[in-house]
CSV table of N, CA and C and ligand atoms in Angstrom, one decimal:
chain,number,residue,atom,x,y,z
A,1,UNK,N,7.2,-19.8,20.3
A,1,UNK,CA,5.5,-19.3,19.9
A,1,UNK,C,6.0,-18.5,19.2
A,2,UNK,N,4.9,-19.1,18.0
A,2,UNK,CA,5.2,-18.0,17.0
A,2,UNK,C,4.1,-17.0,17.0
A,3,UNK,N,4.7,-16.1,15.6
A,3,UNK,CA,4.2,-14.6,15.7
A,3,UNK,C,3.2,-14.5,15.6
A,4,UNK,N,2.2,-14.2,16.1
A,4,UNK,CA,0.3,-14.2,15.6
A,4,UNK,C,0.8,-13.2,13.8
A,5,UNK,N,-0.1,-14.0,13.0
A,5,UNK,CA,-0.7,-12.7,12.0
A,5,UNK,C,-1.4,-11.8,12.5
A,6,UNK,N,-1.0,-10.9,11.5
A,6,UNK,CA,-1.5,-9.4,12.3
A,6,UNK,C,-1.7,-8.1,13.1
A,7,UNK,N,0.3,-8.7,13.4
A,7,UNK,CA,0.9,-8.0,14.6
A,7,UNK,C,0.9,-5.9,13.3
A,8,UNK,N,0.2,-5.6,14.3
A,8,UNK,CA,0.4,-4.1,13.8
A,8,UNK,C,1.9,-2.9,13.9
A,9,UNK,N,1.7,-3.1,13.5
A,9,UNK,CA,3.6,-1.9,14.1
A,9,UNK,C,2.9,-0.4,13.1
A,10,UNK,N,3.2,0.9,13.5
A,10,UNK,CA,3.6,2.0,12.9
A,10,UNK,C,4.8,2.5,11.8
A,11,UNK,N,4.5,2.8,11.1
A,11,UNK,CA,5.7,3.6,10.2
A,11,UNK,C,4.9,4.8,9.4
A,12,UNK,N,6.3,5.7,9.6
A,12,UNK,CA,5.9,6.6,8.1
A,12,UNK,C,5.3,7.3,7.3
A,13,UNK,N,4.0,7.8,7.7
A,13,UNK,CA,2.9,8.0,6.6
A,13,UNK,C,3.9,8.0,5.4
A,14,UNK,N,3.4,7.6,3.9
A,14,UNK,CA,4.5,7.8,2.4
A,14,UNK,C,3.6,8.6,2.4
A,15,UNK,N,2.1,8.7,2.4
A,15,UNK,CA,0.9,9.6,1.6
A,15,UNK,C,2.5,11.1,1.8
A,16,UNK,N,2.0,11.6,3.3
A,16,UNK,CA,2.4,12.7,3.4
A,16,UNK,C,3.9,12.9,3.6
A,17,UNK,N,5.2,11.5,4.3
A,17,UNK,CA,5.9,11.9,4.0
A,17,UNK,C,6.5,11.7,5.8
A,18,UNK,N,5.5,12.2,6.8
A,18,UNK,CA,5.5,12.5,7.7
A,18,UNK,C,5.2,13.9,8.2
A,19,UNK,N,4.8,14.0,7.3
A,19,UNK,CA,5.1,15.6,7.9
A,19,UNK,C,3.1,15.6,8.2
A,20,UNK,N,2.8,15.0,8.2
A,20,UNK,CA,1.0,15.0,8.4
A,20,UNK,C,0.0,16.4,8.3
A,21,UNK,N,0.9,16.8,6.6
A,21,UNK,CA,-0.8,18.2,6.2
A,21,UNK,C,-0.5,17.0,5.2
A,22,UNK,N,-1.3,18.3,4.3
A,22,UNK,CA,-2.1,17.0,3.0
A,22,UNK,C,-1.1,17.6,3.0
A,23,UNK,N,0.0,16.6,1.4
A,23,UNK,CA,0.9,16.3,0.5
A,23,UNK,C,0.8,17.5,-1.2
A,24,UNK,N,-1.0,17.3,-1.8
A,24,UNK,CA,-1.3,18.0,-2.8
A,24,UNK,C,-1.8,19.5,-2.0
A,25,UNK,N,-2.3,19.6,-0.8
A,25,UNK,CA,-3.2,20.7,-0.7
A,25,UNK,C,-4.3,21.2,-1.7
A,26,UNK,N,-4.7,20.0,-1.4
A,26,UNK,CA,-5.8,19.6,-1.9
A,26,UNK,C,-7.3,20.7,-1.7
A,27,UNK,N,-7.1,21.3,-0.4
A,27,UNK,CA,-8.0,21.4,0.4
A,27,UNK,C,-7.7,22.9,1.1
A,28,UNK,N,-6.3,22.3,1.4
A,28,UNK,CA,-5.1,23.1,2.2
A,28,UNK,C,-3.7,22.9,2.1
A,29,UNK,N,-3.0,23.8,2.3
A,29,UNK,CA,-1.0,23.1,2.2
A,29,UNK,C,-2.0,23.3,3.9
A,30,UNK,N,-2.1,24.1,5.0
A,30,UNK,CA,-2.3,23.5,6.0
A,30,UNK,C,-2.9,22.0,6.1
A,31,UNK,N,-4.1,22.0,5.3
A,31,UNK,CA,-5.0,20.6,6.8
A,31,UNK,C,-3.7,19.8,6.6
A,32,UNK,N,-4.9,18.9,7.0
A,32,UNK,CA,-4.2,17.5,7.6
A,32,UNK,C,-3.8,16.3,6.6
A,33,UNK,N,-3.0,15.4,7.0
A,33,UNK,CA,-2.9,14.3,5.9
A,33,UNK,C,-4.2,13.9,6.0
A,34,UNK,N,-4.8,12.6,5.4
A,34,UNK,CA,-6.7,12.0,5.1
A,34,UNK,C,-6.1,10.7,5.5
A,35,UNK,N,-4.4,10.4,5.8
A,35,UNK,CA,-4.4,9.4,5.8
A,35,UNK,C,-3.6,8.7,7.1
A,36,UNK,N,-3.2,10.0,8.0
A,36,UNK,CA,-2.5,9.6,9.4
A,36,UNK,C,-3.7,10.0,9.9
A,37,UNK,N,-4.0,11.1,9.5
A,37,UNK,CA,-5.2,12.3,10.0
A,37,UNK,C,-3.9,12.9,11.4
A,38,UNK,N,-2.9,13.5,10.4
A,38,UNK,CA,-2.0,14.6,10.8
A,38,UNK,C,-0.9,14.1,11.8
A,39,UNK,N,-1.2,12.7,11.8
A,39,UNK,CA,0.3,11.9,13.1
A,39,UNK,C,1.3,11.9,12.2
A,40,UNK,N,1.2,12.0,11.6
A,40,UNK,CA,2.9,11.3,10.2
A,40,UNK,C,2.4,10.2,9.9
A,41,UNK,N,2.0,9.4,11.3
A,41,UNK,CA,2.8,7.5,11.0
A,41,UNK,C,1.6,7.3,10.5
A,42,UNK,N,1.2,6.0,10.2
A,42,UNK,CA,0.4,4.8,10.2
A,42,UNK,C,-0.1,3.4,10.8
A,43,UNK,N,-1.1,2.6,10.9
A,43,UNK,CA,0.4,1.9,11.3
A,43,UNK,C,-0.8,0.3,9.8
A,44,UNK,N,0.3,-0.1,10.2
A,44,UNK,CA,0.6,-1.7,8.9
A,44,UNK,C,0.6,-3.0,9.5
A,45,UNK,N,-0.6,-4.4,8.6
A,45,UNK,CA,-0.1,-5.4,9.4
A,45,UNK,C,1.6,-5.5,9.3
A,46,UNK,N,2.1,-6.2,10.0
A,46,UNK,CA,3.3,-6.9,10.6
A,46,UNK,C,3.5,-8.0,9.2
A,47,UNK,N,4.2,-9.3,8.9
A,47,UNK,CA,5.6,-7.6,7.8
A,47,UNK,C,4.8,-7.5,6.7
A,48,UNK,N,5.2,-6.4,6.7
A,48,UNK,CA,4.5,-5.2,5.1
A,48,UNK,C,5.8,-5.5,4.2
A,49,UNK,N,5.0,-4.9,2.7
A,49,UNK,CA,6.1,-4.6,2.4
A,49,UNK,C,5.5,-3.4,1.4
A,50,UNK,N,6.9,-2.7,0.5
A,50,UNK,CA,5.9,-1.9,-0.5
A,50,UNK,C,4.7,-2.0,-1.4
A,51,UNK,N,3.7,-0.7,-1.1
A,51,UNK,CA,3.1,-0.9,-2.5
A,51,UNK,C,3.4,-1.1,-3.7
A,52,UNK,N,2.8,-2.1,-5.1
A,52,UNK,CA,3.5,-1.7,-6.0
A,52,UNK,C,2.9,-0.6,-7.0
A,53,UNK,N,1.9,-1.0,-6.1
A,53,UNK,CA,0.9,0.1,-7.3
A,53,UNK,C,1.2,1.3,-7.6
A,54,UNK,N,1.4,2.3,-5.9
A,54,UNK,CA,2.3,3.6,-6.3
A,54,UNK,C,4.1,3.4,-5.3
A,55,UNK,N,4.1,2.4,-5.5
A,55,UNK,CA,5.3,2.5,-5.5
A,55,UNK,C,5.6,3.1,-4.6
A,56,UNK,N,5.2,2.7,-3.3
A,56,UNK,CA,5.5,3.2,-2.4
A,56,UNK,C,5.3,4.9,-1.4
A,57,UNK,N,4.6,4.8,-2.4
A,57,UNK,CA,4.4,7.3,-2.5
A,57,UNK,C,2.7,7.2,-1.4
A,58,UNK,N,2.1,5.6,-1.4
A,58,UNK,CA,1.0,6.2,-1.1
A,58,UNK,C,-0.4,6.9,-1.9
A,59,UNK,N,0.1,7.6,-3.0
A,59,UNK,CA,-0.6,8.4,-4.3
A,59,UNK,C,-0.3,7.8,-5.5
A,60,UNK,N,-1.4,7.9,-5.9
A,60,UNK,CA,-1.9,7.6,-7.8
A,60,UNK,C,-2.3,9.6,-8.1
A,61,UNK,N,-1.2,9.5,-9.3
A,61,UNK,CA,-1.0,11.4,-9.4
A,61,UNK,C,-1.9,12.0,-8.4
A,62,UNK,N,-2.6,12.9,-7.4
A,62,UNK,CA,-3.4,13.0,-6.1
A,62,UNK,C,-3.8,12.5,-5.3
A,63,UNK,N,-4.6,11.4,-6.1
A,63,UNK,CA,-5.2,11.3,-5.1
A,63,UNK,C,-4.7,9.2,-3.9
A,64,UNK,N,-5.1,9.4,-3.1
A,64,UNK,CA,-4.9,8.1,-2.3
A,64,UNK,C,-4.7,6.7,-2.6
A,65,UNK,N,-4.3,6.3,-2.4
A,65,UNK,CA,-3.2,5.0,-3.2
A,65,UNK,C,-4.9,4.0,-3.0
A,66,UNK,N,-5.8,3.0,-4.0
A,66,UNK,CA,-6.6,2.8,-3.1
A,66,UNK,C,-5.9,1.0,-2.5
A,67,UNK,N,-4.5,0.8,-3.2
A,67,UNK,CA,-4.5,-0.8,-2.9
A,67,UNK,C,-3.5,-0.3,-1.0
A,68,UNK,N,-3.2,0.4,-0.7
A,68,UNK,CA,-2.9,0.4,0.4
A,68,UNK,C,-3.3,1.8,1.2
A,69,UNK,N,-4.3,2.3,0.5
A,69,UNK,CA,-5.3,3.6,0.7
A,69,UNK,C,-4.2,4.3,2.1
A,70,UNK,N,-2.8,4.7,0.9
A,70,UNK,CA,-2.3,5.9,1.4
A,70,UNK,C,-1.1,5.2,2.2
A,71,UNK,N,-1.0,3.9,2.7
A,71,UNK,CA,0.2,4.0,3.4
A,71,UNK,C,2.1,4.0,2.6
A,72,UNK,N,1.2,3.4,2.1
A,72,UNK,CA,2.6,3.0,1.2
A,72,UNK,C,3.9,2.3,1.3
A,73,UNK,N,2.7,1.1,2.0
A,73,UNK,CA,2.7,-0.5,2.4
A,73,UNK,C,1.2,-1.1,2.2
A,74,UNK,N,1.7,-2.6,1.9
A,74,UNK,CA,0.7,-3.0,1.8
A,74,UNK,C,0.8,-4.4,3.5
A,75,UNK,N,0.2,-4.8,4.5
A,75,UNK,CA,0.7,-6.9,4.7
A,75,UNK,C,1.6,-7.4,2.8
A,76,UNK,N,2.4,-8.6,3.6
A,76,UNK,CA,2.6,-9.1,3.0
A,76,UNK,C,2.4,-10.8,2.9
A,77,UNK,N,2.2,-11.2,1.7
A,77,UNK,CA,0.9,-12.4,1.2
A,77,UNK,C,2.3,-13.7,2.4
A,78,UNK,N,1.7,-14.3,2.8
A,78,UNK,CA,1.5,-14.9,3.7
A,78,UNK,C,2.7,-15.9,2.6
A,79,UNK,N,3.8,-16.9,2.4
A,79,UNK,CA,4.0,-17.9,1.7
A,79,UNK,C,4.7,-17.9,0.4
A,80,UNK,N,4.5,-18.7,-0.1
A,80,UNK,CA,5.5,-18.3,-1.4
A,80,UNK,C,5.2,-17.9,-2.0
A,81,UNK,N,5.7,-16.6,-3.1
A,81,UNK,CA,5.1,-15.4,-4.0
A,81,UNK,C,5.9,-16.2,-5.0
A,82,UNK,N,4.7,-15.3,-6.5
A,82,UNK,CA,5.0,-15.5,-7.0
A,82,UNK,C,5.0,-13.8,-7.9
A,83,UNK,N,5.9,-12.9,-8.6
A,83,UNK,CA,5.0,-11.6,-10.3
A,83,UNK,C,4.0,-12.7,-10.6
A,84,UNK,N,3.1,-10.7,-10.4
A,84,UNK,CA,1.3,-10.9,-11.5
A,84,UNK,C,2.5,-11.0,-12.5
A,85,UNK,N,1.6,-11.9,-13.0
A,85,UNK,CA,2.2,-12.7,-14.3
A,85,UNK,C,0.6,-11.2,-15.9
A,86,UNK,N,-0.2,-10.1,-15.1
A,86,UNK,CA,-1.2,-9.6,-15.6
A,86,UNK,C,-0.4,-7.9,-16.0
A,87,UNK,N,0.7,-7.8,-14.8
A,87,UNK,CA,0.5,-6.7,-14.0
A,87,UNK,C,2.0,-6.4,-14.6
A,88,UNK,N,3.1,-7.6,-14.5
A,88,UNK,CA,4.8,-7.6,-14.8
A,88,UNK,C,4.9,-6.8,-13.1
A,89,UNK,N,3.7,-7.1,-11.8
A,89,UNK,CA,4.8,-6.7,-10.8
A,89,UNK,C,4.4,-5.3,-10.4
A,90,UNK,N,4.3,-4.5,-11.5
A,90,UNK,CA,3.3,-3.3,-10.9
A,90,UNK,C,3.0,-3.0,-10.4
A,91,UNK,N,1.4,-3.7,-10.8
A,91,UNK,CA,0.2,-2.9,-10.0
A,91,UNK,C,-0.6,-2.7,-10.7
A,92,UNK,N,-0.4,-2.1,-11.6
A,92,UNK,CA,-1.1,-1.6,-12.7
A,92,UNK,C,-2.0,-2.3,-13.3
A,93,UNK,N,-3.2,-1.6,-13.8
A,93,UNK,CA,-4.1,-2.0,-15.0
A,93,UNK,C,-3.3,-1.4,-16.2
A,94,UNK,N,-3.2,-1.8,-16.7
A,94,UNK,CA,-2.5,-2.0,-18.1
A,94,UNK,C,-3.3,-0.4,-18.9
A,95,UNK,N,-4.8,-0.6,-18.6
A,95,UNK,CA,-5.7,0.1,-19.7
A,95,UNK,C,-6.5,1.2,-19.5
A,96,UNK,N,-6.4,1.3,-17.7
A,96,UNK,CA,-6.4,3.0,-17.1
A,96,UNK,C,-4.9,2.9,-15.5
A,97,UNK,N,-5.8,3.9,-15.0
A,97,UNK,CA,-4.4,3.6,-13.9
A,97,UNK,C,-5.3,3.7,-12.2
A,98,UNK,N,-6.0,2.6,-12.7
A,98,UNK,CA,-6.4,1.4,-11.0
A,98,UNK,C,-5.6,0.4,-11.1
A,99,UNK,N,-5.9,-0.4,-10.2
A,99,UNK,CA,-5.2,-2.0,-9.7
A,99,UNK,C,-5.3,-2.3,-10.3
A,100,UNK,N,-4.3,-3.3,-11.0
A,100,UNK,CA,-4.2,-4.9,-11.0
A,100,UNK,C,-5.4,-5.2,-10.7
A,101,UNK,N,-6.7,-5.9,-11.8
A,101,UNK,CA,-7.3,-6.6,-11.1
A,101,UNK,C,-6.3,-8.8,-10.5
A,102,UNK,N,-5.6,-8.5,-11.4
A,102,UNK,CA,-5.3,-10.2,-10.7
A,102,UNK,C,-4.6,-10.4,-9.4
A,103,UNK,N,-3.9,-9.0,-8.5
A,103,UNK,CA,-3.1,-9.1,-7.7
A,103,UNK,C,-3.4,-8.0,-6.8
A,104,UNK,N,-5.0,-7.2,-7.3
A,104,UNK,CA,-5.5,-6.4,-6.3
A,104,UNK,C,-3.7,-5.3,-6.1
A,105,UNK,N,-3.6,-5.2,-7.1
A,105,UNK,CA,-1.9,-3.9,-6.9
A,105,UNK,C,-0.4,-4.3,-6.1
A,106,UNK,N,-1.1,-5.0,-6.5
A,106,UNK,CA,-0.1,-5.5,-4.9
A,106,UNK,C,1.3,-6.4,-5.8
A,107,UNK,N,0.9,-6.7,-7.0
A,107,UNK,CA,2.0,-7.0,-8.3
A,107,UNK,C,3.1,-8.1,-7.4
A,108,UNK,N,1.5,-9.0,-7.1
A,108,UNK,CA,2.6,-10.4,-6.2
A,108,UNK,C,1.2,-11.8,-6.4
A,109,UNK,N,1.3,-12.7,-6.6
A,109,UNK,CA,0.6,-13.1,-6.3
A,109,UNK,C,0.6,-14.5,-5.7
A,110,UNK,N,-0.1,-15.3,-4.8
A,110,UNK,CA,0.2,-17.0,-3.6
A,110,UNK,C,1.3,-17.2,-5.7
A,111,UNK,N,1.7,-18.1,-4.7
A,111,UNK,CA,2.4,-19.6,-5.4
A,111,UNK,C,0.7,-20.4,-5.9
A,112,UNK,N,0.8,-20.4,-6.6
A,112,UNK,CA,-0.6,-22.1,-7.0
A,112,UNK,C,-0.1,-23.1,-6.1
A,113,UNK,N,-1.0,-23.4,-6.1
A,113,UNK,CA,-1.7,-24.6,-4.9
A,113,UNK,C,-0.7,-24.7,-4.0
A,114,UNK,N,-0.4,-22.6,-2.9
A,114,UNK,CA,0.0,-22.8,-1.4
A,114,UNK,C,-1.2,-22.8,-0.7
A,115,UNK,N,-2.5,-22.0,-1.5
A,115,UNK,CA,-3.2,-21.4,-0.9
A,115,UNK,C,-4.6,-21.8,-0.9
B,201,ZN,ZN1,-0.3,11.5,6.4
B,202,ZN,ZN1,0.1,2.3,-3.0
B,203,ZN,ZN1,-0.8,-7.6,-11.3
């Protein structure tokens, strides 16, 4: 039996490091983390990989990473992948702090002809 795609696993919330608190104290240092709602864990589809855009931190400056929604992890692209030539694997758009458009911030692209 092959494992179904999209199986959800719980990982430590990268945005707050598992504390469940807002790491930047935007509202208050005691406010709950907006990514995990204070639980310290988030669910991500397995298999997953570290988010290239935020380097697994879940945050871009003090904002939630738009690529992984602050989780710090993104689901793996199925099949063979290549490093994105636009951002050279960083997941960043060179002209802004936004995510690379070509790879949507993952730093990886499906290998040509596979999908
Ligand atoms: Zn959190
Ligand atoms: Zn991210
Ligand atoms: Zn890219």
